[in-house]
PDB file of N, CA and C in Angstrom:
ATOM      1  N   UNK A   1     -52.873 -90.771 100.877  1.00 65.00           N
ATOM      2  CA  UNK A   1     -52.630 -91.614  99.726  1.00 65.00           C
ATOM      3  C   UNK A   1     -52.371 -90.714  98.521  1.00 65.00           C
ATOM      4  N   UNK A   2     -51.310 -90.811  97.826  1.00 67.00           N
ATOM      5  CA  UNK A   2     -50.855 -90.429  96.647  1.00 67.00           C
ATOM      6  C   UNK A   2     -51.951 -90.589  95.491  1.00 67.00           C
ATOM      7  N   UNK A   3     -52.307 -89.846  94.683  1.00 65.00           N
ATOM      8  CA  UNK A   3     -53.279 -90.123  93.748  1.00 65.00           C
ATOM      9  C   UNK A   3     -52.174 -90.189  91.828  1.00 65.00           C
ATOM     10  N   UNK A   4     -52.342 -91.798  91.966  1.00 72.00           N
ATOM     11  CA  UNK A   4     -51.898 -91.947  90.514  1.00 72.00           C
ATOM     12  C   UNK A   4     -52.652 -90.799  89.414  1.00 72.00           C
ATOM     13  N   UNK A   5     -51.915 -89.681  88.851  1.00 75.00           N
ATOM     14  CA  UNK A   5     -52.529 -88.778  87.864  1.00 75.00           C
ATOM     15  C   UNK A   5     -53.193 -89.756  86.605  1.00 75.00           C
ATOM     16  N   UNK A   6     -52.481 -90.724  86.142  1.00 82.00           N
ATOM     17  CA  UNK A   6     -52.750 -91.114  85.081  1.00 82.00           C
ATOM     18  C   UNK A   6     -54.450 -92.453  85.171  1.00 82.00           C
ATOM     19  N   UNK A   7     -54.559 -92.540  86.403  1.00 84.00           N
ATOM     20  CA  UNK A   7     -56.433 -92.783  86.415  1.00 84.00           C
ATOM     21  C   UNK A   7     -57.178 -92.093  85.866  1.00 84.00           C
ATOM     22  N   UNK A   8     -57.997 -92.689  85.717  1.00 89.00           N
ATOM     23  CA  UNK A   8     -59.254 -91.991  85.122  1.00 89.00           C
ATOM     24  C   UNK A   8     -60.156 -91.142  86.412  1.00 89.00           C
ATOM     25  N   UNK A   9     -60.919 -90.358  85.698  1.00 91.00           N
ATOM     26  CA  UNK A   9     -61.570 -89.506  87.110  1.00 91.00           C
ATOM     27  C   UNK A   9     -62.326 -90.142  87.912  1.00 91.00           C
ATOM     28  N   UNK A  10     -62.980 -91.180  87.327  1.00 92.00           N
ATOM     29  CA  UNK A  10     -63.474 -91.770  88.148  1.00 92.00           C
ATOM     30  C   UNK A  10     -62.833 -93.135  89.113  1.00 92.00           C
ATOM     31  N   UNK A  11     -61.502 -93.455  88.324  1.00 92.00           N
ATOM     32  CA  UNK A  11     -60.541 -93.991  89.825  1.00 92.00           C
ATOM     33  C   UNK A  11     -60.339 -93.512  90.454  1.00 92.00           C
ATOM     34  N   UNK A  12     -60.109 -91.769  90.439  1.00 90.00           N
ATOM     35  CA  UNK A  12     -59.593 -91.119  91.487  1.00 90.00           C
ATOM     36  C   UNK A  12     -60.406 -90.814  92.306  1.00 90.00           C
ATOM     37  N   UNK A  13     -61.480 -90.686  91.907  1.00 94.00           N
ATOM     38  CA  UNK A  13     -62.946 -90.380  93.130  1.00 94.00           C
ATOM     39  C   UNK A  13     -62.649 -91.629  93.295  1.00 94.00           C
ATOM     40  N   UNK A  14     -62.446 -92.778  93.358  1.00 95.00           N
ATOM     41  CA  UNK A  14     -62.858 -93.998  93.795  1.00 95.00           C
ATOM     42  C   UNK A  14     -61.456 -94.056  95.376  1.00 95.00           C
ATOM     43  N   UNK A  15     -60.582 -93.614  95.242  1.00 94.00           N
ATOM     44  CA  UNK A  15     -59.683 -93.090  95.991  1.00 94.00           C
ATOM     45  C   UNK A  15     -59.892 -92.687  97.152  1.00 94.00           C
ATOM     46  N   UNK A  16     -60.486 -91.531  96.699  1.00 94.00           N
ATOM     47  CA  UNK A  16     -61.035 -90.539  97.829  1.00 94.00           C
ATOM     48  C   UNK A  16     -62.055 -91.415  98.742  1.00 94.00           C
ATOM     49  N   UNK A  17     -62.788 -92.149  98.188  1.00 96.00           N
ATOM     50  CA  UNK A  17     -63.452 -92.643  98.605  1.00 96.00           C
ATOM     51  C   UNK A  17     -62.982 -93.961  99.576  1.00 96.00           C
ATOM     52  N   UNK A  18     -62.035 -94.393  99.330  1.00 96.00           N
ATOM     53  CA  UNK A  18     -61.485 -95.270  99.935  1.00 96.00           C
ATOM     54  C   UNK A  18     -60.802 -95.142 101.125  1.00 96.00           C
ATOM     55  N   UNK A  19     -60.399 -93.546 100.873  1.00 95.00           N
ATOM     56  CA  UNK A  19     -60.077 -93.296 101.786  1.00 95.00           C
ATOM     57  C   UNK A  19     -60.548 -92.467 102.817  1.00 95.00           C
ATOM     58  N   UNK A  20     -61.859 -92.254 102.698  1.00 97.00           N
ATOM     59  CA  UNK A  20     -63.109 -91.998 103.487  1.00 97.00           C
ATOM     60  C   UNK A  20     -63.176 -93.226 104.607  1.00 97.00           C
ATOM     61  N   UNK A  21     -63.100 -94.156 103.251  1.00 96.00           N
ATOM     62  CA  UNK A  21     -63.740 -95.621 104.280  1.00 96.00           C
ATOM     63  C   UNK A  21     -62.690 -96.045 105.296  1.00 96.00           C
ATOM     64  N   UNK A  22     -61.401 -95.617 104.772  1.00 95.00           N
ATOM     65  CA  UNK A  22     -60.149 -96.550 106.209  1.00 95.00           C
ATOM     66  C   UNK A  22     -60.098 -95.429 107.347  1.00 95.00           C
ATOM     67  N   UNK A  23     -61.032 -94.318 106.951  1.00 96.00           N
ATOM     68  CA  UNK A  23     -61.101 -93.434 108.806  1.00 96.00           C
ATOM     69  C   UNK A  23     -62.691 -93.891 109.013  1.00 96.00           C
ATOM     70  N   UNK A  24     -63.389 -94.742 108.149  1.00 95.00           N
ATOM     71  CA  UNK A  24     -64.490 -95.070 108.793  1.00 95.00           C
ATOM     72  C   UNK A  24     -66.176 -94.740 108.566  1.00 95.00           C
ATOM     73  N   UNK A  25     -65.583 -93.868 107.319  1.00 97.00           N
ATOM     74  CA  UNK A  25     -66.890 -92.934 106.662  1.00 97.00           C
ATOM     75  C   UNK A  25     -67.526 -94.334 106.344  1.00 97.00           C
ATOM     76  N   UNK A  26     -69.275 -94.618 106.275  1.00 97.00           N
ATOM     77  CA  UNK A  26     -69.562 -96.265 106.275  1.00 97.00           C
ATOM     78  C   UNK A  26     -70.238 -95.071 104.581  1.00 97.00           C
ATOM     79  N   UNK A  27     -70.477 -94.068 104.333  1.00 98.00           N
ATOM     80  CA  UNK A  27     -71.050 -93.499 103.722  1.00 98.00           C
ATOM     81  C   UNK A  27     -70.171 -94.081 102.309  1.00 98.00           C
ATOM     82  N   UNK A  28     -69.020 -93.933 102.529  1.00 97.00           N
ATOM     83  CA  UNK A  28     -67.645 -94.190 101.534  1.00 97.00           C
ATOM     84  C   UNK A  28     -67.885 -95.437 101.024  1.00 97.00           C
ATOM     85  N   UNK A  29     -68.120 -96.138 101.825  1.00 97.00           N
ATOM     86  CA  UNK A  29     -67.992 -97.805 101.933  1.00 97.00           C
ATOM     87  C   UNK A  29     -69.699 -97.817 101.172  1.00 97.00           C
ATOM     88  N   UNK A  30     -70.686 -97.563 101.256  1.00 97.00           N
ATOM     89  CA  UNK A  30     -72.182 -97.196 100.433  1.00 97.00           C
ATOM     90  C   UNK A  30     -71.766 -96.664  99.310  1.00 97.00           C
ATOM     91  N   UNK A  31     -71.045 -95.942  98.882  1.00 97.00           N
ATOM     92  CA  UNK A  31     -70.324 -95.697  97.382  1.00 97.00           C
ATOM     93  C   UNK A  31     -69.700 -96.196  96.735  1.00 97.00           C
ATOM     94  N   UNK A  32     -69.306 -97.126  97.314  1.00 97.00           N
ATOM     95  CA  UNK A  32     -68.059 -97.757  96.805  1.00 97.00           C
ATOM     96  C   UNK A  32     -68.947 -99.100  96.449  1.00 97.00           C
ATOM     97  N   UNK A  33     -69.951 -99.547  97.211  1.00 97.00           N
ATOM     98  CA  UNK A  33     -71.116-100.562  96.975  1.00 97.00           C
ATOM     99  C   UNK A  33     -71.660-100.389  95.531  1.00 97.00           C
ATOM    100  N   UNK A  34     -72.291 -99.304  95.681  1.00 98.00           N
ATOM    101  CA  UNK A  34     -73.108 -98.460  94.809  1.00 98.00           C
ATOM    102  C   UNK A  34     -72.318 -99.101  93.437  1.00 98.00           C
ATOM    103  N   UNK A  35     -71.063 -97.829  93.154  1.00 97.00           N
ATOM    104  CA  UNK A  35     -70.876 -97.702  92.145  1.00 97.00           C
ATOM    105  C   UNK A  35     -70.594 -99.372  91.383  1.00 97.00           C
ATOM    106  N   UNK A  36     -69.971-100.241  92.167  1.00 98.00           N
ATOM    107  CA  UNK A  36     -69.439-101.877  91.941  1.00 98.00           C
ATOM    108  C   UNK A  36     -70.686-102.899  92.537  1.00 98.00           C
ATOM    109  N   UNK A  37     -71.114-102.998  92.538  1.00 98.00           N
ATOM    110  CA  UNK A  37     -72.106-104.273  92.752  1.00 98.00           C
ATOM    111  C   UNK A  37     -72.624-104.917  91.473  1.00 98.00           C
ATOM    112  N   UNK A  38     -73.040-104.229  90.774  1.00 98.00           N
ATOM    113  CA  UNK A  38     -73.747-104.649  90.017  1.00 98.00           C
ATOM    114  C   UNK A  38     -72.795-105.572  88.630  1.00 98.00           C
ATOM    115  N   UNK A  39     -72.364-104.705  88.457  1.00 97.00           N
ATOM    116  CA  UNK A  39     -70.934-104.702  87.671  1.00 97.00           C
ATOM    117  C   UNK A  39     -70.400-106.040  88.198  1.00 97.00           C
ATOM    118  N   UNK A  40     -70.204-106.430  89.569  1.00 98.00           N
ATOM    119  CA  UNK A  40     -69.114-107.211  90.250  1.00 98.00           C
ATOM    120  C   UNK A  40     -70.342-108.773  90.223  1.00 98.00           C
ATOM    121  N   UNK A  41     -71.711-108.799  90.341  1.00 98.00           N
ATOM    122  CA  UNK A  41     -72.465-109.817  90.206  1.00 98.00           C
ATOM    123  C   UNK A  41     -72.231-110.149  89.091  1.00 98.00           C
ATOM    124  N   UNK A  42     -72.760-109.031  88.295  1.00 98.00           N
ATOM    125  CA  UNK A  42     -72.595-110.362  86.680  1.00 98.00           C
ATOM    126  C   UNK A  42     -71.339-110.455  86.066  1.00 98.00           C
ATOM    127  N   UNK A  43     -70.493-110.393  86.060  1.00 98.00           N
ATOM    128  CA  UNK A  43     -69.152-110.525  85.986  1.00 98.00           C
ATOM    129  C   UNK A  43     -69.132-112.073  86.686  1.00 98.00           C
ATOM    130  N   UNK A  44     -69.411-112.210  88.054  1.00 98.00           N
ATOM    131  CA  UNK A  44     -69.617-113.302  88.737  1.00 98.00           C
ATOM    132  C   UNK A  44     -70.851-114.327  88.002  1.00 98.00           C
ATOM    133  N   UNK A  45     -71.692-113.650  88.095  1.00 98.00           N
ATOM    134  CA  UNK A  45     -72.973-114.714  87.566  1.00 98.00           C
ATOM    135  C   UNK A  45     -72.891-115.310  86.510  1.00 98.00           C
ATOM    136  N   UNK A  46     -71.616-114.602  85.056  1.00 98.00           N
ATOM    137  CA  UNK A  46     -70.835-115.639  83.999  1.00 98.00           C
ATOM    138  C   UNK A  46     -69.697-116.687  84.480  1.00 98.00           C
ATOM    139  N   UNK A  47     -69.354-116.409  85.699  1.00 97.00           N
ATOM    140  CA  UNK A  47     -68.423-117.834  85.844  1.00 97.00           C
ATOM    141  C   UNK A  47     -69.584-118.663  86.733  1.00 97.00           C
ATOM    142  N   UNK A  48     -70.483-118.158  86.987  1.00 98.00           N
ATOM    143  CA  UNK A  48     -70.896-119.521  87.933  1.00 98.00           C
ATOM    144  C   UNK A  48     -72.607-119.896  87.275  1.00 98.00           C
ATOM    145  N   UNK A  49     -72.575-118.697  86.540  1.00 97.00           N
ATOM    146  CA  UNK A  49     -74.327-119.396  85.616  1.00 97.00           C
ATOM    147  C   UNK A  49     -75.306-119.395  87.102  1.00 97.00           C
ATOM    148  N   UNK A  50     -75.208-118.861  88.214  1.00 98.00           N
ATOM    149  CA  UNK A  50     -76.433-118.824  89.053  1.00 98.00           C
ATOM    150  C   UNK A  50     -76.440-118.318  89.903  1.00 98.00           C
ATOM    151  N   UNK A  51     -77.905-117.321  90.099  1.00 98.00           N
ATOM    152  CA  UNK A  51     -77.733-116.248  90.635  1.00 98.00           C
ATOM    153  C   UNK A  51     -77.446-115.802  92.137  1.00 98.00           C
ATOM    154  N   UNK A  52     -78.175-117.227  92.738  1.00 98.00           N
ATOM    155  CA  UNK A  52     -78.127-117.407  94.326  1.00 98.00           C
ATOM    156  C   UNK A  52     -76.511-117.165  94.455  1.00 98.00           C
ATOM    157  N   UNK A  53     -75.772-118.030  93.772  1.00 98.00           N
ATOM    158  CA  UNK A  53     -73.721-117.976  94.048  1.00 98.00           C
ATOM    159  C   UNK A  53     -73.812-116.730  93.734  1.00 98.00           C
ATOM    160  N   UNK A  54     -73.960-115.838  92.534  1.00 98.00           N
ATOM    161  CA  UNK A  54     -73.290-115.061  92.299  1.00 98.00           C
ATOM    162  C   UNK A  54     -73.461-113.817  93.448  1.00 98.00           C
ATOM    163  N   UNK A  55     -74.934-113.855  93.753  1.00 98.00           N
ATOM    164  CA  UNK A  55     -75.365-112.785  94.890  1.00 98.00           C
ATOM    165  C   UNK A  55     -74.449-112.916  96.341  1.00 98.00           C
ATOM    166  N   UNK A  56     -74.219-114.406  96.355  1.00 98.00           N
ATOM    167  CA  UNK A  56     -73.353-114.780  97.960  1.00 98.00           C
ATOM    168  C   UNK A  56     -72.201-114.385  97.731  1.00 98.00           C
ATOM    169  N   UNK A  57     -71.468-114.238  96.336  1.00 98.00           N
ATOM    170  CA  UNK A  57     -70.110-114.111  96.297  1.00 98.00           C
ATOM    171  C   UNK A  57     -69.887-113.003  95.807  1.00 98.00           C
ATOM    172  N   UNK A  58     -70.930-112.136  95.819  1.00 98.00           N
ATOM    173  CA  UNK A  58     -70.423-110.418  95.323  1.00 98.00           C
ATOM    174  C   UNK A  58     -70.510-110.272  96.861  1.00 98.00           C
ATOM    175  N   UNK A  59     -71.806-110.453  98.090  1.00 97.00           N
ATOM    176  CA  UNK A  59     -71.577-109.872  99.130  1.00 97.00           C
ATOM    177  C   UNK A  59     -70.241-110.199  99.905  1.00 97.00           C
ATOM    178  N   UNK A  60     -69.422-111.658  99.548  1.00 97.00           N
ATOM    179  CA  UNK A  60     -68.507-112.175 100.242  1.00 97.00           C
ATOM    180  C   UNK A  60     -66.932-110.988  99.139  1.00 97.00           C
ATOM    181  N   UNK A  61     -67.465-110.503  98.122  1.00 97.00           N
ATOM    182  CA  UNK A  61     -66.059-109.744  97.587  1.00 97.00           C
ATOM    183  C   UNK A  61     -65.872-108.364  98.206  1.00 97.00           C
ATOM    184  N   UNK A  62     -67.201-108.223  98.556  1.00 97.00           N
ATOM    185  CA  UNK A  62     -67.506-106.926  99.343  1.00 97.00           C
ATOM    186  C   UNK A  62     -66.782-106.926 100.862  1.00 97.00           C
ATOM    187  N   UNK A  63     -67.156-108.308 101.434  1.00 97.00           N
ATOM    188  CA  UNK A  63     -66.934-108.090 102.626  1.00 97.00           C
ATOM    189  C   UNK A  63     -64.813-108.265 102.402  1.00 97.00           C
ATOM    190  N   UNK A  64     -64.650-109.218 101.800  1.00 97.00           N
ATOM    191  CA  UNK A  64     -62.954-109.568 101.884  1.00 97.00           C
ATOM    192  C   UNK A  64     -62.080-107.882 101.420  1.00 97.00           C
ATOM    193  N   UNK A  65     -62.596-107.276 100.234  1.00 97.00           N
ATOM    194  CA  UNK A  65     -62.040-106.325 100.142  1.00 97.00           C
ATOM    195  C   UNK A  65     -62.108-105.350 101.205  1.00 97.00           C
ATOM    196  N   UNK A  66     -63.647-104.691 101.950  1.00 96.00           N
ATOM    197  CA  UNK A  66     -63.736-103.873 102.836  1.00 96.00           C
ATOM    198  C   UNK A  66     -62.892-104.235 103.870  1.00 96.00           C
ATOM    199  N   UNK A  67     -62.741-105.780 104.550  1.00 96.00           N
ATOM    200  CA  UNK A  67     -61.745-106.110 105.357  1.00 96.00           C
ATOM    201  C   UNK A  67     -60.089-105.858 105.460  1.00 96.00           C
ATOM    202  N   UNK A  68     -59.924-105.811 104.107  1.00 96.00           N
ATOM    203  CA  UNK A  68     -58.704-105.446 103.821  1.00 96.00           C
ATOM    204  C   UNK A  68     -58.122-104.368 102.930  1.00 96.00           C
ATOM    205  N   UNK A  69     -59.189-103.237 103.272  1.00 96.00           N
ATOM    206  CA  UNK A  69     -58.881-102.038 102.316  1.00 96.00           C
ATOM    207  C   UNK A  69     -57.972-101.277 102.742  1.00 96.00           C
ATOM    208  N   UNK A  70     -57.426-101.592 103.875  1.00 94.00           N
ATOM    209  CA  UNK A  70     -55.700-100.960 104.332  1.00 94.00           C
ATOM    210  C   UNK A  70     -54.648-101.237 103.165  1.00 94.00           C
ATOM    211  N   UNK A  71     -54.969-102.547 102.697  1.00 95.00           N
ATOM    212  CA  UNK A  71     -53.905-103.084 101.814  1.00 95.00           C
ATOM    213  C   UNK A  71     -54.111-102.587 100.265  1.00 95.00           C
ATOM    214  N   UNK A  72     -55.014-101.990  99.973  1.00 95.00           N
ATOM    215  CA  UNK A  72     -54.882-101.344  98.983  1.00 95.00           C
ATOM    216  C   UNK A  72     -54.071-100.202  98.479  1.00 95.00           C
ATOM    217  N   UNK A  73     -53.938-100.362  97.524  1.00 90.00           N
ATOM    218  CA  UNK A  73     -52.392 -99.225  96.757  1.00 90.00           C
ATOM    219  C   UNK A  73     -53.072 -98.312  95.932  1.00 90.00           C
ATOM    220  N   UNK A  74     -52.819 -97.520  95.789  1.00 88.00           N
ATOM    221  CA  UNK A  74     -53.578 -96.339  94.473  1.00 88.00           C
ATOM    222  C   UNK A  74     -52.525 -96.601  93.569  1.00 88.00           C
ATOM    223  N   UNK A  75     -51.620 -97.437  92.938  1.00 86.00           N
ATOM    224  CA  UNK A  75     -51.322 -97.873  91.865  1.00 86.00           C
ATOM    225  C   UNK A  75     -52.024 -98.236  90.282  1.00 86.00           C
ATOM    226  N   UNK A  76     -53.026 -98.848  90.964  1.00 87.00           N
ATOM    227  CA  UNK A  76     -53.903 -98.948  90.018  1.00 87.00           C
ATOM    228  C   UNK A  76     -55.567 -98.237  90.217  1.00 87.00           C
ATOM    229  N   UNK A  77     -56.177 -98.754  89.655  1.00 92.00           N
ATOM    230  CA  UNK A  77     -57.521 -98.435  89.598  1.00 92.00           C
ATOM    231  C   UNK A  77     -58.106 -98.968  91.085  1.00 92.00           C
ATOM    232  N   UNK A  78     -58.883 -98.525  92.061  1.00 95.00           N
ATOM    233  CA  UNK A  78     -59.695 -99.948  93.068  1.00 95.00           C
ATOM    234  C   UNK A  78     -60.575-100.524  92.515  1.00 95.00           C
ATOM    235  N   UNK A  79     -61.249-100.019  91.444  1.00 95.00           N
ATOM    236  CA  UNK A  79     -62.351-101.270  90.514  1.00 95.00           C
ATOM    237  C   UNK A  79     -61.138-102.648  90.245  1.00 95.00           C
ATOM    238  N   UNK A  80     -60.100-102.666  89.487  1.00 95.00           N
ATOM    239  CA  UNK A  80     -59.640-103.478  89.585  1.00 95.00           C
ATOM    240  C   UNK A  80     -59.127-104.508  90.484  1.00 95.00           C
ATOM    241  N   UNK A  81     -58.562-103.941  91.521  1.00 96.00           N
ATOM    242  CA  UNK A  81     -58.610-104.445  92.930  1.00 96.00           C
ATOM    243  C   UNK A  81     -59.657-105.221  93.203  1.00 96.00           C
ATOM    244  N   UNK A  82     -61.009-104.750  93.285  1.00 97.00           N
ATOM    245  CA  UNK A  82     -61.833-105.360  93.584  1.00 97.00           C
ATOM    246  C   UNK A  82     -62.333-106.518  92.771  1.00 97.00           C
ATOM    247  N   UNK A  83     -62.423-106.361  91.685  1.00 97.00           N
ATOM    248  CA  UNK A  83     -62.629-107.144  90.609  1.00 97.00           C
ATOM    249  C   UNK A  83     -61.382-108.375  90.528  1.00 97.00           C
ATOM    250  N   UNK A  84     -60.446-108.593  91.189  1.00 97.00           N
ATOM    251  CA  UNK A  84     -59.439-109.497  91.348  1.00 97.00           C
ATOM    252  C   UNK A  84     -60.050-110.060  92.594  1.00 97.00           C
ATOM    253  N   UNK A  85     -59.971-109.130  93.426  1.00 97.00           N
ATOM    254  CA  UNK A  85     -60.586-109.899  94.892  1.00 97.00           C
ATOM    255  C   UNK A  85     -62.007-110.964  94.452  1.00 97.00           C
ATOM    256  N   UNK A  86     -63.132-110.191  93.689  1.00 98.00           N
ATOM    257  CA  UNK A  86     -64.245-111.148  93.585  1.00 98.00           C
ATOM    258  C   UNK A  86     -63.859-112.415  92.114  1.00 98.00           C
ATOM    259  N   UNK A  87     -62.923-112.229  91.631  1.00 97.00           N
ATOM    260  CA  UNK A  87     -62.215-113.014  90.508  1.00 97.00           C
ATOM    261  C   UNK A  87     -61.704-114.680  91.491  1.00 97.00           C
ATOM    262  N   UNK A  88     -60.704-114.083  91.914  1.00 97.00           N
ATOM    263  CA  UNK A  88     -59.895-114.723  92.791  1.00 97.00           C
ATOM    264  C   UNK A  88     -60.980-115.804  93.909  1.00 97.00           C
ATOM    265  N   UNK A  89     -61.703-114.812  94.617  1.00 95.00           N
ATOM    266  CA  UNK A  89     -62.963-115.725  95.386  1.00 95.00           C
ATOM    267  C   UNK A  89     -63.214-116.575  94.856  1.00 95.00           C
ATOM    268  N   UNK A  90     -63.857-116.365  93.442  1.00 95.00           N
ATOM    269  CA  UNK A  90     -65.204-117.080  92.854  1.00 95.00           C
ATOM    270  C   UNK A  90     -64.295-119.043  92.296  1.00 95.00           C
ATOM    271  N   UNK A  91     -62.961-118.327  92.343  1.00 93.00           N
ATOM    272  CA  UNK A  91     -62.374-119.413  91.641  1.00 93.00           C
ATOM    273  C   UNK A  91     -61.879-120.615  92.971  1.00 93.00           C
TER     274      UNK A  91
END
């Protein structure tokens, strides 16, 4: 994967990391948790005001993106990516 220069350093580790995870590193995929969960709940827990949804639908943004992290582009950021994927869900 081509690394867009104009990310920030920490998109581009987010990259690397991604692309840890599509040969299978689960370690990649624990970083990639890490750094977005938290971030990706309450983001969620303001469109839905409760915490039980927001907890089911960060693990369900987790699982749709990890499912389909082939289809990801280093065009942009993958926080954003992801943050569309759990956007897109919640709605």
């Amino acid at each position: 994967m081509e690394i867009n220069p104009n990310l920030s350093d920490k998109a581009q580790q987010d990259i690397k990391f991604v692309e840890a995870a599509m040969r299978g590193d689960q370690q990649a995929y624990a970083e990639l948790m890490d750094r977005y969960r938290d971030t990706i709940f309450y983001m969620l827990l303001r469109m839905v005001k409760n915490k039980s949804d927001a907890d089911d639908l960060t693990i369900e943004a987790f699982g749709k993106a990890f499912k389909n992290i082939h289809q990801y582009t280093p065009n942009y950021a993958f926080s954003t990516w992801l943050f569309k994927i759990a956007s897109n869900n919640c709605i």
